[in-house]
Structure formats: structure tokens, C-alpha cells
């Protein structure tokens, strides 16, 4: 991280975990552990039905609650989907878009990631935009090309001004939920590649100000080493975001 240049963001992605009651219990438990830890923004992204309970529990704390996805149409015949305006209406400020699980299991493409991102930005939300290579791509030595292409396609048509509301999460797919973590060097190297691509589109100033998180089996044990790297501006955390002490330890590592 480089707090002089950009905001550090530690975010939990709860995925399909926590009922409203469980979310409330979790927020109550984690709140005292992260209170006053103001060197980073702290966000938990929750399943739609859990957002309201989590927001109520987090009211008056330094914890923000986000969503895990959003549809790109303003409204209409999209059974099962939720629009950006609907999320805004209940006070949601952040949304994860393009998570690899959405890409892998639900047919998400760079095109739909781009559409969702634009819809969320237009509604005034902040986006955590996820991208990353799969194992075969890393082994084939094409990681830089893959993340470069994703960065360009996912950000197509987004203005430099709108980049202020974008956080990029570099999540190597082979490291998600596998216990395999990218080494701090791998995380740094690829986050730097993404920053370079952002610079090629928007210029150096925008790139230097963009928060680029690492995600993929980040936990209380490895967070400090990862966050030491200049281009790793935080974490997007799955499994360890479900355990108050583990998540709080990651927040501590970012102080
Ligand atoms: P894990 O931390 O469980 O590997 O999940 C990472 C992730 O997918 C965050 O979005």
C-alpha cells in the first residue's frame, strides 16, 4: 500500500453466507475489533437480503456495507435481478462487479461487467471491479495480457472522473478459496501491470490514485506481507471475512 498516494481498502466478500440475523451478530462482534482503525476503509459486501440488517447493525460505526452484484438495466423484465437504483434507495454505496464466481458460474462476460459498472457509477455508487487470470493462463505465461485485456474491456467508456469511484480487485482465480495465495511478489507484479494499463488509458495521475486490491486466500497470516507491497492497496477477502478476529487482524495489518 501507499497511503500517501491512495486510500487503502479492506473489504469482505461474504458471498452466499450469512442470514440477516447472522450478519447482525457478525457486525456486532467485529465492530469493537476494528473501531478507530481509520487508515483504511472497511467494507462488507453482503447478499441482497442481508444488506439491510447489516447496514442497521453497522450504523454509526466505521464499517460500510455493499452489495455483491447489480444489474445493468434500470428496471424491467429481468427476473431475479436487482438494479442500481434499488440498491441506492436502501443506501448502498459499494458494489462488487465481475467477481470470478459470477464469470465462472453465471455467464458474466467483460461486456456485462462493463455494463453493470456503468450502471452502478451512473447511480452514484462505488464499484469494486474484480478481474484476474485462471491457472492455465498463469501457467501459459499470459497473465499480463489477460488482466490487461480485462482492464481495458471492463473500463471501456468510463471517464477519468468516474475512475475516482472505482476500486480494482486483482483476484487470481487459482487463489480464490483454494488456500493458495499469490506470493507478495506475484500480487505486486500483477497489480502494477493493471496500474500501468490504467495509466495507458487515463494517465499516470489517475493510475496512481486508483486503489488496487489483492484478493485470493488473503488471511490474518499473510495479509501483512501482501499489504507491504507498494501496489497492493488493500484486500478483497472471502473466507477470512466470515470470522471477526481474522478479518480484524487483516485490518490491523493495514494500519
Ligand atoms: P477467499 O479469500 O475465500 O479466497 O476469496 C477471495 C474472494 O473471492 C474475494 O472476493
Tab-separated table of C-alpha atoms and ligand atoms in Angstrom:
chain	number	residue	atom	x	y	z
A	1	UNK	CA	0.000	0.000	0.000
A	2	UNK	CA	0.989	3.565	-0.446
A	3	UNK	CA	-1.308	5.674	1.774
A	4	UNK	CA	0.349	8.871	0.592
A	5	UNK	CA	-0.994	8.250	-2.891
A	6	UNK	CA	-4.257	6.350	-2.475
A	7	UNK	CA	-6.767	5.009	0.009
A	8	UNK	CA	-6.268	1.523	1.423
A	9	UNK	CA	-9.474	-0.534	1.330
A	10	UNK	CA	-10.071	-3.757	3.231
A	11	UNK	CA	-13.299	-5.342	2.024
A	12	UNK	CA	-15.047	-8.574	2.873
A	13	UNK	CA	-16.983	-10.500	0.275
A	14	UNK	CA	-19.402	-12.649	2.215
A	15	UNK	CA	-20.518	-14.479	-0.943
A	16	UNK	CA	-23.575	-16.708	-0.229
A	17	UNK	CA	-23.145	-16.670	3.536
A	18	UNK	CA	-24.977	-15.106	6.486
A	19	UNK	CA	-28.698	-14.721	7.092
A	20	UNK	CA	-29.777	-11.279	8.344
A	21	UNK	CA	-29.531	-12.489	11.964
A	22	UNK	CA	-26.064	-13.950	11.375
A	23	UNK	CA	-24.902	-10.757	9.667
A	24	UNK	CA	-26.110	-8.680	12.600
A	25	UNK	CA	-24.277	-10.938	15.041
A	26	UNK	CA	-21.099	-10.742	12.955
A	27	UNK	CA	-21.178	-6.937	12.696
A	28	UNK	CA	-21.708	-6.610	16.440
A	29	UNK	CA	-18.701	-8.868	17.039
A	30	UNK	CA	-16.357	-7.204	14.541
A	31	UNK	CA	-17.256	-3.577	15.347
A	32	UNK	CA	-15.170	-3.202	18.538
A	33	UNK	CA	-12.241	-5.019	16.892
A	34	UNK	CA	-11.968	-2.530	14.028
A	35	UNK	CA	-13.138	0.642	15.814
A	36	UNK	CA	-10.821	3.584	15.246
A	37	UNK	CA	-8.782	1.747	12.591
A	38	UNK	CA	-9.064	4.662	10.229
A	39	UNK	CA	-6.053	4.079	7.984
A	40	UNK	CA	-8.251	2.052	5.688
A	41	UNK	CA	-11.843	1.926	4.530
A	42	UNK	CA	-13.699	-1.117	5.827
A	43	UNK	CA	-16.490	-2.620	3.747
A	44	UNK	CA	-18.505	-5.837	3.860
A	45	UNK	CA	-20.376	-6.872	0.736
A	46	UNK	CA	-23.430	-8.890	1.596
A	47	UNK	CA	-26.134	-10.960	-0.109
A	48	UNK	CA	-29.096	-8.769	-1.100
A	49	UNK	CA	-31.438	-9.992	1.641
A	50	UNK	CA	-28.799	-9.434	4.299
A	51	UNK	CA	-27.793	-5.894	3.341
A	52	UNK	CA	-30.468	-4.092	5.335
A	53	UNK	CA	-29.771	-5.931	8.605
A	54	UNK	CA	-26.022	-5.446	8.150
A	55	UNK	CA	-26.463	-1.729	7.454
A	56	UNK	CA	-28.585	-1.250	10.544
A	57	UNK	CA	-26.027	-3.085	12.685
A	58	UNK	CA	-23.181	-1.020	11.203
A	59	UNK	CA	-24.883	2.351	11.648
A	60	UNK	CA	-22.630	4.831	13.439
A	61	UNK	CA	-19.514	2.644	13.030
A	62	UNK	CA	-16.592	2.859	10.589
A	63	UNK	CA	-17.988	-0.149	8.674
A	64	UNK	CA	-19.710	0.243	5.311
A	65	UNK	CA	-21.970	-2.317	3.680
A	66	UNK	CA	-22.036	-3.102	-0.035
A	67	UNK	CA	-23.717	-5.477	-2.474
A	68	UNK	CA	-22.154	-8.367	-4.392
A	69	UNK	CA	-23.638	-7.614	-7.796
A	70	UNK	CA	-26.023	-5.291	-9.619
A	71	UNK	CA	-27.917	-5.452	-12.895
A	72	UNK	CA	-27.237	-3.013	-15.715
A	73	UNK	CA	-30.815	-2.199	-16.709
A	74	UNK	CA	-32.664	0.465	-14.737
A	75	UNK	CA	-35.742	-1.765	-14.425
A	76	UNK	CA	-37.847	-4.244	-16.345
A	77	UNK	CA	-38.205	-7.919	-17.193
A	78	UNK	CA	-35.059	-9.319	-15.584
A	79	UNK	CA	-36.368	-11.916	-13.157
A	80	UNK	CA	-34.164	-12.328	-10.115
A	81	UNK	CA	-32.079	-9.218	-10.708
A	82	UNK	CA	-31.653	-6.005	-8.698
A	83	UNK	CA	-30.992	-2.551	-10.168
A	84	UNK	CA	-28.513	0.109	-9.090
A	85	UNK	CA	-31.362	2.476	-8.207
A	86	UNK	CA	-32.870	-0.162	-5.926
A	87	UNK	CA	-29.571	-0.528	-4.088
A	88	UNK	CA	-29.142	3.239	-3.881
A	89	UNK	CA	-32.677	3.535	-2.489
A	90	UNK	CA	-31.693	1.485	0.555
A	91	UNK	CA	-28.440	3.398	0.984
A	92	UNK	CA	-25.916	1.008	-0.552
A	93	UNK	CA	-22.738	2.809	-1.551
A	94	UNK	CA	-20.467	-0.011	-2.777
A	95	UNK	CA	-20.947	-2.933	-5.122
A	96	UNK	CA	-18.709	-5.772	-6.264
A	97	UNK	CA	-18.869	-6.337	-10.017
A	98	UNK	CA	-17.275	-9.044	-12.160
A	99	UNK	CA	-16.294	-11.451	-9.433
A	100	UNK	CA	-14.767	-14.599	-10.926
A	101	UNK	CA	-17.563	-16.706	-9.441
A	102	UNK	CA	-20.054	-14.630	-11.438
A	103	UNK	CA	-17.886	-15.020	-14.544
A	104	UNK	CA	-17.416	-18.767	-13.946
A	105	UNK	CA	-20.916	-19.864	-12.871
A	106	UNK	CA	-23.298	-17.204	-14.178
A	107	UNK	CA	-22.035	-16.336	-17.631
A	108	UNK	CA	-20.659	-12.921	-16.723
A	109	UNK	CA	-18.516	-11.502	-19.526
A	110	UNK	CA	-16.310	-8.427	-19.814
A	111	UNK	CA	-19.166	-6.851	-21.758
A	112	UNK	CA	-21.749	-7.366	-18.983
A	113	UNK	CA	-19.175	-6.378	-16.344
A	114	UNK	CA	-18.695	-3.127	-18.240
A	115	UNK	CA	-22.459	-2.527	-18.500
A	116	UNK	CA	-23.014	-3.224	-14.800
A	117	UNK	CA	-20.112	-0.966	-13.865
A	118	UNK	CA	-21.510	1.910	-15.908
A	119	UNK	CA	-24.985	1.454	-14.393
A	120	UNK	CA	-23.599	1.457	-10.848
A	121	UNK	CA	-21.453	4.553	-11.498
A	122	UNK	CA	-24.353	6.389	-13.093
A	123	UNK	CA	-26.426	5.672	-9.987
A	124	UNK	CA	-23.658	7.255	-7.901
A	125	UNK	CA	-22.261	4.069	-6.409
A	126	UNK	CA	-18.665	2.987	-5.920
A	127	UNK	CA	-17.577	-0.158	-7.714
A	128	UNK	CA	-15.174	-2.885	-6.664
A	129	UNK	CA	-14.291	-4.262	-10.088
A	130	UNK	CA	-12.846	-7.781	-9.985
A	131	UNK	CA	-10.560	-9.328	-12.549
A	132	UNK	CA	-7.820	-11.927	-12.693
A	133	UNK	CA	-6.354	-14.833	-14.614
A	134	UNK	CA	-7.156	-18.539	-14.306
A	135	UNK	CA	-4.457	-21.088	-13.522
A	136	UNK	CA	-3.933	-22.202	-17.130
A	137	UNK	CA	-3.369	-18.601	-18.195
A	138	UNK	CA	-0.764	-18.044	-15.476
A	139	UNK	CA	0.986	-21.287	-16.403
A	140	UNK	CA	0.941	-20.268	-20.065
A	141	UNK	CA	2.675	-17.009	-19.142
A	142	UNK	CA	-0.145	-14.787	-20.399
A	143	UNK	CA	-1.294	-13.257	-17.085
A	144	UNK	CA	-0.279	-9.733	-18.070
A	145	UNK	CA	-2.140	-9.937	-21.369
A	146	UNK	CA	-5.260	-11.383	-19.706
A	147	UNK	CA	-5.512	-8.798	-16.918
A	148	UNK	CA	-4.605	-6.035	-19.368
A	149	UNK	CA	-7.409	-7.048	-21.696
A	150	UNK	CA	-9.913	-7.373	-18.833
A	151	UNK	CA	-8.931	-3.946	-17.515
A	152	UNK	CA	-9.446	-2.334	-20.924
A	153	UNK	CA	-12.736	-4.081	-21.696
A	154	UNK	CA	-14.237	-3.697	-18.218
A	155	UNK	CA	-13.411	0.027	-18.119
A	156	UNK	CA	-14.428	0.806	-21.721
A	157	UNK	CA	-16.235	4.140	-21.889
A	158	UNK	CA	-15.632	5.002	-18.241
A	159	UNK	CA	-14.297	8.519	-17.733
A	160	UNK	CA	-11.272	9.659	-15.735
A	161	UNK	CA	-13.681	11.430	-13.379
A	162	UNK	CA	-15.610	8.192	-12.821
A	163	UNK	CA	-12.360	6.365	-12.012
A	164	UNK	CA	-12.485	8.121	-8.626
A	165	UNK	CA	-15.332	5.749	-7.796
A	166	UNK	CA	-13.628	2.579	-8.993
A	167	UNK	CA	-11.593	0.192	-6.908
A	168	UNK	CA	-9.966	-2.620	-8.860
A	169	UNK	CA	-9.623	-6.003	-7.163
A	170	UNK	CA	-6.975	-8.234	-8.678
A	171	UNK	CA	-8.113	-11.740	-7.869
A	172	UNK	CA	-6.146	-14.593	-9.449
A	173	UNK	CA	-8.838	-17.237	-9.870
A	174	UNK	CA	-6.472	-20.044	-8.852
A	175	UNK	CA	-6.027	-18.405	-5.451
A	176	UNK	CA	-9.715	-17.979	-4.590
A	177	UNK	CA	-10.967	-20.308	-1.893
A	178	UNK	CA	-8.090	-22.681	-2.566
A	179	UNK	CA	-5.741	-21.746	0.264
A	180	UNK	CA	-3.192	-20.946	-2.459
A	181	UNK	CA	-2.158	-17.309	-2.184
A	182	UNK	CA	-0.248	-15.372	-4.776
A	183	UNK	CA	3.170	-14.549	-3.366
A	184	UNK	CA	3.555	-10.905	-2.378
A	185	UNK	CA	5.818	-10.572	-5.429
A	186	UNK	CA	3.216	-12.051	-7.797
A	187	UNK	CA	0.482	-9.852	-6.309
A	188	UNK	CA	2.667	-6.765	-6.571
A	189	UNK	CA	3.760	-7.541	-10.099
A	190	UNK	CA	0.247	-8.042	-11.449
A	191	UNK	CA	-1.278	-5.108	-9.539
A	192	UNK	CA	1.490	-2.987	-11.090
A	193	UNK	CA	0.625	-4.310	-14.557
A	194	UNK	CA	-3.016	-3.318	-14.005
A	195	UNK	CA	-1.914	0.141	-12.820
A	196	UNK	CA	0.191	0.535	-15.958
A	197	UNK	CA	-2.794	-0.318	-18.138
A	198	UNK	CA	-4.939	2.177	-16.205
A	199	UNK	CA	-2.182	4.760	-16.824
A	200	UNK	CA	-2.189	3.974	-20.545
A	201	UNK	CA	-5.909	4.817	-20.664
A	202	UNK	CA	-6.258	7.654	-18.138
A	203	UNK	CA	-2.742	8.921	-17.500
A	204	UNK	CA	-0.356	8.459	-14.621
A	205	UNK	CA	-2.150	10.684	-12.138
A	206	UNK	CA	-5.398	8.703	-12.287
A	207	UNK	CA	-3.488	5.401	-12.166
A	208	UNK	CA	-1.500	6.462	-9.112
A	209	UNK	CA	-4.700	7.451	-7.315
A	210	UNK	CA	-6.557	4.199	-8.086
A	211	UNK	CA	-6.881	1.678	-5.278
A	212	UNK	CA	-5.948	-1.814	-6.492
A	213	UNK	CA	-6.697	-4.584	-4.009
A	214	UNK	CA	-5.468	-8.144	-3.955
A	215	UNK	CA	-7.928	-10.995	-3.350
A	216	UNK	CA	-7.410	-14.744	-3.096
A	217	UNK	CA	-6.951	-16.569	0.207
A	218	UNK	CA	-5.811	-13.397	1.955
A	219	UNK	CA	-5.923	-14.040	5.691
A	220	UNK	CA	-4.643	-12.961	9.092
A	221	UNK	CA	-1.332	-14.754	8.453
A	222	UNK	CA	-0.359	-13.466	5.021
A	223	UNK	CA	-2.010	-10.018	4.896
A	224	UNK	CA	0.896	-8.028	6.333
A	225	UNK	CA	3.372	-9.286	3.720
A	226	UNK	CA	0.955	-8.661	0.861
A	227	UNK	CA	-0.020	-5.188	2.075
A	228	UNK	CA	3.626	-4.181	2.437
A	229	UNK	CA	3.846	-4.065	-1.331
A	230	UNK	CA	3.537	-0.618	-2.818
A	231	UNK	CA	0.970	-1.522	-5.480
A	232	UNK	CA	-1.242	-3.711	-3.247
A	233	UNK	CA	-3.697	-1.192	-1.821
A	234	UNK	CA	-5.847	-3.479	0.256
A	235	UNK	CA	-7.655	-6.766	0.127
A	236	UNK	CA	-10.897	-8.342	-1.006
A	237	UNK	CA	-11.402	-11.152	1.423
A	238	UNK	CA	-13.702	-14.158	1.197
A	239	UNK	CA	-13.302	-16.903	3.807
A	240	UNK	CA	-11.472	-14.802	6.387
A	241	UNK	CA	-14.188	-12.125	6.200
A	242	UNK	CA	-16.581	-14.526	7.937
A	243	UNK	CA	-14.507	-14.680	11.126
A	244	UNK	CA	-14.380	-11.417	13.129
A	245	UNK	CA	-10.905	-11.975	14.615
A	246	UNK	CA	-9.353	-12.965	11.283
A	247	UNK	CA	-10.846	-10.015	9.442
A	248	UNK	CA	-9.828	-7.618	12.213
A	249	UNK	CA	-6.256	-8.914	12.036
A	250	UNK	CA	-6.172	-8.016	8.340
A	251	UNK	CA	-7.450	-4.523	9.164
A	252	UNK	CA	-4.693	-4.278	11.777
A	253	UNK	CA	-2.121	-5.242	9.149
A	254	UNK	CA	-3.296	-2.270	7.095
A	255	UNK	CA	-2.729	0.266	9.878
B	1	LIG	P1	-11.082	-16.249	-0.456
B	1	LIG	O1	-10.494	-15.192	0.439
B	1	LIG	O2	-12.031	-17.164	0.266
B	1	LIG	O3	-10.033	-16.963	-1.248
B	1	LIG	O4	-11.997	-15.483	-1.511
B	1	LIG	C1	-11.457	-14.403	-2.178
B	1	LIG	C2	-12.533	-13.755	-2.942
B	1	LIG	O5	-13.089	-14.323	-3.848
B	1	LIG	C3	-12.942	-12.405	-2.543
B	1	LIG	O6	-13.794	-11.842	-3.477
